[in-house]
PDB file of C-alpha atoms and ligand atoms in Angstrom:
ATOM      1  CA  MET A 137      21.740  24.073 -20.221  1.00  0.00           C
ATOM      2  CA  LYS A 138      22.184  20.311 -20.107  1.00  0.00           C
ATOM      3  CA  LEU A 139      22.537  18.925 -16.587  1.00  0.00           C
ATOM      4  CA  GLU A 140      24.883  16.012 -16.101  1.00  0.00           C
ATOM      5  CA  TYR A 141      23.602  13.787 -13.285  1.00  0.00           C
ATOM      6  CA  GLU A 142      26.388  11.216 -13.409  1.00  0.00           C
ATOM      7  CA  ASP A 143      28.195   9.960 -10.371  1.00  0.00           C
ATOM      8  CA  MET A 144      25.966  11.377  -7.749  1.00  0.00           C
ATOM      9  CA  GLN A 145      26.006   9.615  -4.383  1.00  0.00           C
ATOM     10  CA  ILE A 146      23.089  10.252  -2.111  1.00  0.00           C
ATOM     11  CA  ILE A 147      21.926   9.141   1.332  1.00  0.00           C
ATOM     12  CA  LEU A 148      18.217   9.471   2.022  1.00  0.00           C
ATOM     13  CA  LEU A 149      17.385   9.536   5.730  1.00  0.00           C
ATOM     14  CA  GLY A 150      14.013   9.563   7.511  1.00  0.00           C
ATOM     15  CA  SER A 151      11.860   7.635   9.933  1.00  0.00           C
ATOM     16  CA  PRO A 152      10.545   4.271   8.793  1.00  0.00           C
ATOM     17  CA  GLY A 153       7.366   5.225   6.879  1.00  0.00           C
ATOM     18  CA  ALA A 154       8.537   8.738   5.887  1.00  0.00           C
ATOM     19  CA  GLY A 155       8.330   7.716   2.244  1.00  0.00           C
ATOM     20  CA  LYS A 156      12.036   7.081   1.587  1.00  0.00           C
ATOM     21  CA  GLY A 157      11.486   4.025  -0.512  1.00  0.00           C
ATOM     22  CA  THR A 158       8.914   5.610  -2.813  1.00  0.00           C
ATOM     23  CA  GLN A 159      10.927   8.808  -3.256  1.00  0.00           C
ATOM     24  CA  ALA A 160      14.140   6.866  -3.722  1.00  0.00           C
ATOM     25  CA  ARG A 161      12.648   4.894  -6.628  1.00  0.00           C
ATOM     26  CA  ILE A 162      11.516   8.023  -8.428  1.00  0.00           C
ATOM     27  CA  LEU A 163      14.789   9.849  -7.879  1.00  0.00           C
ATOM     28  CA  CYS A 164      16.827   6.897  -9.101  1.00  0.00           C
ATOM     29  CA  ASP A 165      14.780   6.678 -12.307  1.00  0.00           C
ATOM     30  CA  HIS A 166      15.154  10.382 -12.896  1.00  0.00           C
ATOM     31  CA  TYR A 167      18.881  10.709 -12.190  1.00  0.00           C
ATOM     32  CA  HIS A 168      19.799   7.158 -13.408  1.00  0.00           C
ATOM     33  CA  LEU A 169      21.141   6.090 -10.036  1.00  0.00           C
ATOM     34  CA  MET A 170      21.281   2.623  -8.531  1.00  0.00           C
ATOM     35  CA  GLN A 171      18.909   2.325  -5.571  1.00  0.00           C
ATOM     36  CA  ILE A 172      20.430   0.451  -2.643  1.00  0.00           C
ATOM     37  CA  SER A 173      17.608  -0.302  -0.227  1.00  0.00           C
ATOM     38  CA  THR A 174      18.936  -2.343   2.672  1.00  0.00           C
ATOM     39  CA  GLY A 175      15.411  -3.197   3.822  1.00  0.00           C
ATOM     40  CA  ASP A 176      14.561  -4.663   0.396  1.00  0.00           C
ATOM     41  CA  MET A 177      17.835  -6.554   0.238  1.00  0.00           C
ATOM     42  CA  LEU A 178      17.224  -8.119   3.632  1.00  0.00           C
ATOM     43  CA  ARG A 179      13.599  -8.974   2.820  1.00  0.00           C
ATOM     44  CA  ALA A 180      14.743 -10.612  -0.407  1.00  0.00           C
ATOM     45  CA  ALA A 181      17.274 -12.685   1.566  1.00  0.00           C
ATOM     46  CA  VAL A 182      14.534 -13.727   4.001  1.00  0.00           C
ATOM     47  CA  ALA A 183      12.208 -14.737   1.124  1.00  0.00           C
ATOM     48  CA  ALA A 184      15.011 -16.728  -0.542  1.00  0.00           C
ATOM     49  CA  HIS A 185      15.903 -18.505   2.796  1.00  0.00           C
ATOM     50  CA  THR A 186      19.616 -17.624   2.371  1.00  0.00           C
ATOM     51  CA  PRO A 187      21.836 -17.924   5.449  1.00  0.00           C
ATOM     52  CA  LEU A 188      21.733 -14.138   5.762  1.00  0.00           C
ATOM     53  CA  GLY A 189      17.927 -14.194   5.499  1.00  0.00           C
ATOM     54  CA  GLU A 190      17.617 -16.915   8.149  1.00  0.00           C
ATOM     55  CA  SER A 191      19.894 -14.987  10.519  1.00  0.00           C
ATOM     56  CA  VAL A 192      17.989 -11.709  10.226  1.00  0.00           C
ATOM     57  CA  LYS A 193      14.338 -12.846   9.905  1.00  0.00           C
ATOM     58  CA  LYS A 194      13.419 -12.579  13.575  1.00  0.00           C
ATOM     59  CA  ILE A 195      15.298  -9.303  14.048  1.00  0.00           C
ATOM     60  CA  ILE A 196      13.346  -7.671  11.209  1.00  0.00           C
ATOM     61  CA  GLU A 197       9.973  -9.048  12.399  1.00  0.00           C
ATOM     62  CA  GLU A 198      10.623  -7.571  15.826  1.00  0.00           C
ATOM     63  CA  GLY A 199      11.530  -4.188  14.323  1.00  0.00           C
ATOM     64  CA  LYS A 200      15.076  -4.311  15.771  1.00  0.00           C
ATOM     65  CA  LEU A 201      18.276  -3.349  13.949  1.00  0.00           C
ATOM     66  CA  VAL A 202      20.442  -5.979  12.215  1.00  0.00           C
ATOM     67  CA  PRO A 203      24.004  -5.920  13.662  1.00  0.00           C
ATOM     68  CA  ASP A 204      26.275  -3.269  12.229  1.00  0.00           C
ATOM     69  CA  ASP A 205      28.978  -5.628  10.976  1.00  0.00           C
ATOM     70  CA  VAL A 206      26.459  -7.602   8.942  1.00  0.00           C
ATOM     71  CA  MET A 207      25.009  -4.423   7.391  1.00  0.00           C
ATOM     72  CA  ILE A 208      28.400  -2.855   6.671  1.00  0.00           C
ATOM     73  CA  GLU A 209      29.616  -5.964   4.770  1.00  0.00           C
ATOM     74  CA  LEU A 210      26.388  -6.139   2.779  1.00  0.00           C
ATOM     75  CA  VAL A 211      26.471  -2.504   1.704  1.00  0.00           C
ATOM     76  CA  LYS A 212      30.229  -2.345   0.993  1.00  0.00           C
ATOM     77  CA  HIS A 213      29.861  -5.343  -1.323  1.00  0.00           C
ATOM     78  CA  ARG A 214      26.830  -3.877  -3.062  1.00  0.00           C
ATOM     79  CA  ILE A 215      28.559  -0.501  -3.649  1.00  0.00           C
ATOM     80  CA  ALA A 216      31.600  -2.231  -5.099  1.00  0.00           C
ATOM     81  CA  GLU A 217      29.515  -3.780  -7.873  1.00  0.00           C
ATOM     82  CA  SER A 218      29.839  -2.288 -11.336  1.00  0.00           C
ATOM     83  CA  ASP A 219      26.247  -1.035 -11.590  1.00  0.00           C
ATOM     84  CA  CYS A 220      26.911   1.377  -8.742  1.00  0.00           C
ATOM     85  CA  GLN A 221      29.915   3.106 -10.276  1.00  0.00           C
ATOM     86  CA  ARG A 222      27.841   5.808 -12.004  1.00  0.00           C
ATOM     87  CA  GLY A 223      26.051   6.837  -8.813  1.00  0.00           C
ATOM     88  CA  PHE A 224      23.829   5.355  -6.144  1.00  0.00           C
ATOM     89  CA  LEU A 225      21.251   6.263  -3.602  1.00  0.00           C
ATOM     90  CA  LEU A 226      21.322   4.653  -0.164  1.00  0.00           C
ATOM     91  CA  ASP A 227      17.852   4.107   1.298  1.00  0.00           C
ATOM     92  CA  GLY A 228      17.858   2.622   4.830  1.00  0.00           C
ATOM     93  CA  PHE A 229      21.632   2.869   5.380  1.00  0.00           C
ATOM     94  CA  PRO A 230      23.377   4.199   7.461  1.00  0.00           C
ATOM     95  CA  ARG A 231      21.228   3.856  10.514  1.00  0.00           C
ATOM     96  CA  THR A 232      23.832   4.140  13.242  1.00  0.00           C
ATOM     97  CA  LEU A 233      26.970   6.195  13.790  1.00  0.00           C
ATOM     98  CA  VAL A 234      29.038   2.996  13.487  1.00  0.00           C
ATOM     99  CA  GLN A 235      27.627   2.578   9.944  1.00  0.00           C
ATOM    100  CA  VAL A 236      28.339   6.270   9.165  1.00  0.00           C
ATOM    101  CA  ASN A 237      31.925   5.833  10.203  1.00  0.00           C
ATOM    102  CA  ALA A 238      32.302   2.621   8.229  1.00  0.00           C
ATOM    103  CA  LEU A 239      31.299   4.493   5.054  1.00  0.00           C
ATOM    104  CA  ARG A 240      33.839   7.242   5.852  1.00  0.00           C
ATOM    105  CA  ASP A 241      36.601   4.820   6.725  1.00  0.00           C
ATOM    106  CA  ALA A 242      36.014   2.915   3.479  1.00  0.00           C
ATOM    107  CA  GLY A 243      36.508   6.197   1.587  1.00  0.00           C
ATOM    108  CA  ILE A 244      33.047   6.045   0.031  1.00  0.00           C
ATOM    109  CA  LYS A 245      32.312   9.546  -1.164  1.00  0.00           C
ATOM    110  CA  ILE A 246      28.782  10.866  -0.442  1.00  0.00           C
ATOM    111  CA  ASP A 247      27.624  14.096  -2.142  1.00  0.00           C
ATOM    112  CA  HIS A 248      24.245  14.645  -0.508  1.00  0.00           C
ATOM    113  CA  VAL A 249      22.524  13.628   2.695  1.00  0.00           C
ATOM    114  CA  ILE A 250      18.801  14.504   2.736  1.00  0.00           C
ATOM    115  CA  ASN A 251      16.500  13.888   5.669  1.00  0.00           C
ATOM    116  CA  ILE A 252      12.738  13.493   4.995  1.00  0.00           C
ATOM    117  CA  HIS A 253      10.885  14.570   8.116  1.00  0.00           C
ATOM    118  CA  VAL A 254       7.423  13.333   9.101  1.00  0.00           C
ATOM    119  CA  ASP A 255       5.884  13.395  12.617  1.00  0.00           C
ATOM    120  CA  ASP A 256       5.497  10.107  14.518  1.00  0.00           C
ATOM    121  CA  ASN A 257       1.666  10.140  14.715  1.00  0.00           C
ATOM    122  CA  GLU A 258       1.424  10.607  10.945  1.00  0.00           C
ATOM    123  CA  ILE A 259       3.923   7.800  10.447  1.00  0.00           C
ATOM    124  CA  VAL A 260       1.895   5.392  12.620  1.00  0.00           C
ATOM    125  CA  LYS A 261      -1.211   6.144  10.656  1.00  0.00           C
ATOM    126  CA  ARG A 262       0.653   5.622   7.372  1.00  0.00           C
ATOM    127  CA  ILE A 263       2.447   2.375   8.223  1.00  0.00           C
ATOM    128  CA  SER A 264      -0.090   0.552  10.256  1.00  0.00           C
ATOM    129  CA  GLY A 265      -2.671   0.957   7.470  1.00  0.00           C
ATOM    130  CA  ARG A 266      -0.368  -0.505   4.844  1.00  0.00           C
ATOM    131  CA  LEU A 267      -1.522  -3.736   3.085  1.00  0.00           C
ATOM    132  CA  ILE A 268       0.624  -5.871   0.859  1.00  0.00           C
ATOM    133  CA  HIS A 269      -0.107  -8.417  -1.835  1.00  0.00           C
ATOM    134  CA  PRO A 270       2.851 -10.798  -1.129  1.00  0.00           C
ATOM    135  CA  ALA A 271       3.005 -12.469  -4.540  1.00  0.00           C
ATOM    136  CA  SER A 272       3.304  -9.237  -6.606  1.00  0.00           C
ATOM    137  CA  GLY A 273       4.544  -6.721  -4.018  1.00  0.00           C
ATOM    138  CA  ARG A 274       1.565  -4.474  -4.747  1.00  0.00           C
ATOM    139  CA  VAL A 275       0.981  -2.050  -1.884  1.00  0.00           C
ATOM    140  CA  TYR A 276      -2.370  -0.633  -0.751  1.00  0.00           C
ATOM    141  CA  HIS A 277      -3.435   1.538   2.167  1.00  0.00           C
ATOM    142  CA  GLN A 278      -6.524   1.164   4.378  1.00  0.00           C
ATOM    143  CA  TYR A 279      -7.199   4.941   4.290  1.00  0.00           C
ATOM    144  CA  TYR A 280      -5.138   6.455   1.493  1.00  0.00           C
ATOM    145  CA  GLN A 281      -5.269   3.815  -1.220  1.00  0.00           C
ATOM    146  CA  PRO A 282      -7.828   1.154  -0.361  1.00  0.00           C
ATOM    147  CA  PRO A 283      -8.277  -1.915  -2.561  1.00  0.00           C
ATOM    148  CA  GLN A 284     -11.548  -2.138  -4.505  1.00  0.00           C
ATOM    149  CA  LYS A 285     -12.724  -5.034  -2.279  1.00  0.00           C
ATOM    150  CA  ALA A 286     -11.742  -4.955   1.402  1.00  0.00           C
ATOM    151  CA  ASN A 287      -8.485  -6.840   2.057  1.00  0.00           C
ATOM    152  CA  ARG A 288      -8.314  -8.306  -1.485  1.00  0.00           C
ATOM    153  CA  ASP A 289      -5.823  -7.629  -4.248  1.00  0.00           C
ATOM    154  CA  ASP A 290      -7.454  -5.717  -7.151  1.00  0.00           C
ATOM    155  CA  GLU A 291      -5.923  -7.948  -9.852  1.00  0.00           C
ATOM    156  CA  THR A 292      -5.945 -11.437  -8.414  1.00  0.00           C
ATOM    157  CA  GLY A 293      -8.499 -11.219  -5.552  1.00  0.00           C
ATOM    158  CA  ASP A 294      -5.865 -12.831  -3.271  1.00  0.00           C
ATOM    159  CA  PRO A 295      -6.028 -11.860   0.399  1.00  0.00           C
ATOM    160  CA  LEU A 296      -3.816  -8.931   1.436  1.00  0.00           C
ATOM    161  CA  ILE A 297      -1.500  -9.093   4.460  1.00  0.00           C
ATOM    162  CA  GLN A 298       0.048  -6.674   6.876  1.00  0.00           C
ATOM    163  CA  ARG A 299       3.840  -6.996   7.188  1.00  0.00           C
ATOM    164  CA  PRO A 300       4.641  -8.112  10.811  1.00  0.00           C
ATOM    165  CA  ASP A 301       6.899  -5.100  11.213  1.00  0.00           C
ATOM    166  CA  ASP A 302       4.090  -2.785  10.100  1.00  0.00           C
ATOM    167  CA  GLU A 303       1.853  -3.523  13.102  1.00  0.00           C
ATOM    168  CA  GLU A 304       1.294  -0.480  15.310  1.00  0.00           C
ATOM    169  CA  ALA A 305       3.223  -1.706  18.346  1.00  0.00           C
ATOM    170  CA  THR A 306       6.148  -2.648  16.132  1.00  0.00           C
ATOM    171  CA  VAL A 307       6.022   0.676  14.290  1.00  0.00           C
ATOM    172  CA  ARG A 308       6.207   2.495  17.610  1.00  0.00           C
ATOM    173  CA  LYS A 309       9.160   0.353  18.559  1.00  0.00           C
ATOM    174  CA  ARG A 310      10.879   1.115  15.240  1.00  0.00           C
ATOM    175  CA  LEU A 311      10.263   4.819  15.752  1.00  0.00           C
ATOM    176  CA  GLY A 312      11.815   4.626  19.261  1.00  0.00           C
ATOM    177  CA  ILE A 313      14.898   2.905  17.824  1.00  0.00           C
ATOM    178  CA  HIS A 314      15.010   5.469  15.045  1.00  0.00           C
ATOM    179  CA  HIS A 315      14.975   8.372  17.468  1.00  0.00           C
ATOM    180  CA  ALA A 316      17.629   6.813  19.703  1.00  0.00           C
ATOM    181  CA  GLN A 317      20.012   5.443  17.100  1.00  0.00           C
ATOM    182  CA  THR A 318      19.426   7.190  13.824  1.00  0.00           C
ATOM    183  CA  GLU A 319      18.687  10.806  14.842  1.00  0.00           C
ATOM    184  CA  PRO A 320      22.242  11.409  16.082  1.00  0.00           C
ATOM    185  CA  LEU A 321      23.196  10.941  12.368  1.00  0.00           C
ATOM    186  CA  LEU A 322      21.349  14.145  11.553  1.00  0.00           C
ATOM    187  CA  LYS A 323      23.421  16.113  14.039  1.00  0.00           C
ATOM    188  CA  TYR A 324      26.569  14.440  12.742  1.00  0.00           C
ATOM    189  CA  TYR A 325      25.924  15.189   9.043  1.00  0.00           C
ATOM    190  CA  LYS A 326      24.756  18.715   9.890  1.00  0.00           C
ATOM    191  CA  GLN A 327      28.005  19.482  11.750  1.00  0.00           C
ATOM    192  CA  TRP A 328      30.177  17.823   9.118  1.00  0.00           C
ATOM    193  CA  ALA A 329      28.519  19.901   6.357  1.00  0.00           C
ATOM    194  CA  LYS A 330      29.041  23.067   8.438  1.00  0.00           C
ATOM    195  CA  SER A 331      32.728  22.289   8.939  1.00  0.00           C
ATOM    196  CA  GLY A 332      33.398  23.144   5.316  1.00  0.00           C
ATOM    197  CA  SER A 333      35.618  20.067   4.963  1.00  0.00           C
ATOM    198  CA  PRO A 334      36.045  19.205   1.254  1.00  0.00           C
ATOM    199  CA  ASP A 335      34.817  15.624   1.703  1.00  0.00           C
ATOM    200  CA  ALA A 336      31.674  16.679   3.604  1.00  0.00           C
ATOM    201  CA  PRO A 337      28.357  15.872   1.925  1.00  0.00           C
ATOM    202  CA  GLN A 338      25.772  18.636   1.543  1.00  0.00           C
ATOM    203  CA  PHE A 339      23.116  18.259   4.232  1.00  0.00           C
ATOM    204  CA  ASN A 340      19.425  19.201   3.757  1.00  0.00           C
ATOM    205  CA  GLU A 341      16.115  18.485   5.475  1.00  0.00           C
ATOM    206  CA  ILE A 342      12.711  18.555   3.835  1.00  0.00           C
ATOM    207  CA  SER A 343       9.164  17.895   4.965  1.00  0.00           C
ATOM    208  CA  GLY A 344       7.773  14.507   3.909  1.00  0.00           C
ATOM    209  CA  VAL A 345       4.179  15.749   4.315  1.00  0.00           C
ATOM    210  CA  GLY A 346       2.171  16.164   1.120  1.00  0.00           C
ATOM    211  CA  SER A 347       1.678  14.191  -2.060  1.00  0.00           C
ATOM    212  CA  VAL A 348       4.411  11.978  -3.572  1.00  0.00           C
ATOM    213  CA  GLU A 349       4.881  14.603  -6.320  1.00  0.00           C
ATOM    214  CA  GLU A 350       5.200  17.455  -3.823  1.00  0.00           C
ATOM    215  CA  VAL A 351       7.866  15.675  -1.801  1.00  0.00           C
ATOM    216  CA  GLN A 352       9.670  14.688  -4.994  1.00  0.00           C
ATOM    217  CA  ALA A 353       9.730  18.263  -6.155  1.00  0.00           C
ATOM    218  CA  ARG A 354      11.342  19.351  -2.849  1.00  0.00           C
ATOM    219  CA  LEU A 355      14.091  16.753  -3.322  1.00  0.00           C
ATOM    220  CA  ARG A 356      14.705  17.676  -6.942  1.00  0.00           C
ATOM    221  CA  ALA A 357      14.898  21.348  -6.056  1.00  0.00           C
ATOM    222  CA  ILE A 358      17.832  20.523  -3.785  1.00  0.00           C
ATOM    223  CA  LEU A 359      19.585  18.174  -6.161  1.00  0.00           C
ATOM    224  CA  ASP A 360      19.102  20.261  -9.284  1.00  0.00           C
ATOM    225  CA  THR A 361      20.269  23.429  -7.581  1.00  0.00           C
ATOM    226  CA  GLN A 362      23.362  21.640  -6.396  1.00  0.00           C
ATOM    227  CA  MET A 363      23.999  20.318  -9.904  1.00  0.00           C
ATOM    228  CA  MET A 364      23.688  23.816 -11.389  1.00  0.00           C
ATOM    229  CA  LYS A 365      26.216  25.156  -8.816  1.00  0.00           C
ATOM    230  CA  GLU A 366      28.691  22.379  -9.697  1.00  0.00           C
ATOM    231  CA  ILE A 367      28.370  23.065 -13.400  1.00  0.00           C
ATOM    232  CA  CYS A 368      28.682  26.834 -13.019  1.00  0.00           C
ATOM    233  CA  TYR A 369      31.804  26.765 -10.883  1.00  0.00           C
TER     234      TYR A 369
HETATM  235  P1  AMP B 155      13.322  -0.745   6.157  1.00  0.00           P
HETATM  236  O1  AMP B 155      12.513  -1.311   5.049  1.00  0.00           O
HETATM  237  O2  AMP B 155      14.422   0.213   5.679  1.00  0.00           O
HETATM  238  O3  AMP B 155      12.479  -0.100   7.208  1.00  0.00           O
HETATM  239  O4  AMP B 155      14.118  -1.956   6.856  1.00  0.00           O
HETATM  240  C1  AMP B 155      13.413  -3.041   7.420  1.00  0.00           C
HETATM  241  C2  AMP B 155      14.199  -3.616   8.541  1.00  0.00           C
HETATM  242  O5  AMP B 155      15.481  -4.113   8.026  1.00  0.00           O
HETATM  243  C3  AMP B 155      14.622  -2.698   9.669  1.00  0.00           C
HETATM  244  O6  AMP B 155      13.566  -2.567  10.605  1.00  0.00           O
HETATM  245  C4  AMP B 155      15.856  -3.400  10.239  1.00  0.00           C
HETATM  246  O7  AMP B 155      15.444  -4.539  11.000  1.00  0.00           O
HETATM  247  C5  AMP B 155      16.532  -3.923   8.993  1.00  0.00           C
HETATM  248  N1  AMP B 155      17.529  -2.962   8.449  1.00  0.00           N
HETATM  249  C6  AMP B 155      17.462  -2.331   7.273  1.00  0.00           C
HETATM  250  N2  AMP B 155      18.525  -1.488   7.081  1.00  0.00           N
HETATM  251  C7  AMP B 155      19.226  -1.598   8.213  1.00  0.00           C
HETATM  252  C8  AMP B 155      20.435  -0.966   8.661  1.00  0.00           C
HETATM  253  N3  AMP B 155      21.083  -0.064   7.960  1.00  0.00           N
HETATM  254  N4  AMP B 155      20.911  -1.319   9.927  1.00  0.00           N
HETATM  255  C9  AMP B 155      20.320  -2.259  10.655  1.00  0.00           C
HETATM  256  N5  AMP B 155      19.151  -2.833  10.314  1.00  0.00           N
HETATM  257  C10 AMP B 155      18.619  -2.542   9.104  1.00  0.00           C
END
């Protein structure tokens, strides 16, 4: 049976460092969805020194959340673009209940909300070991994927850096913010899904522990099963 993956709208939730970005990229390739990563959009704005970038640079470096009104405008505009009309995946948005309600109020239909769960201590180990080659965006890891030569990019030999918001103290702060502001979203989406309301997205949680392929398989099992149901009914 041929599966039609068109027009699927997904929200991927999870702590910073749970692997959302990596999984989102693979899912979007597979299902031909547009990936909307608010963290990447903001970092691009900072790198390009746009007015938005200048206004959010310090907030991001300190691991705090950018104000809701700024984020809501950014995401609404992005979703309205033509390349999102055949489906998209939100990675990093919504992060607060105000952002959840803004999506609902704007009538933006979401089919699936999936939370990727990873314990805090594992997250700290993952993020604080991350090393970046700024010019290419290549990512390494002190323990899991070390460069051939310590702290040097494999291809260019340039020094690698740690993103300021990847330092351990900042990671712990981001996790604290996540628990306080983003975890209520899980409860919200869980209850909405249970309510049986026709506009409620499906809600699922998976473990983010394991290899990239294992986590990807868990996500696909949910999305493919859902697709099969939709086709069969
Ligand atoms: P991320 O790469 O998703 O961890 O995002 C990096 C940083 O961008 C976060 O720590 C926040 O400062 C900011 N950010 C990204 N998405 C949002 C959002 N939906 N609401 C508020 N701040 C955000």
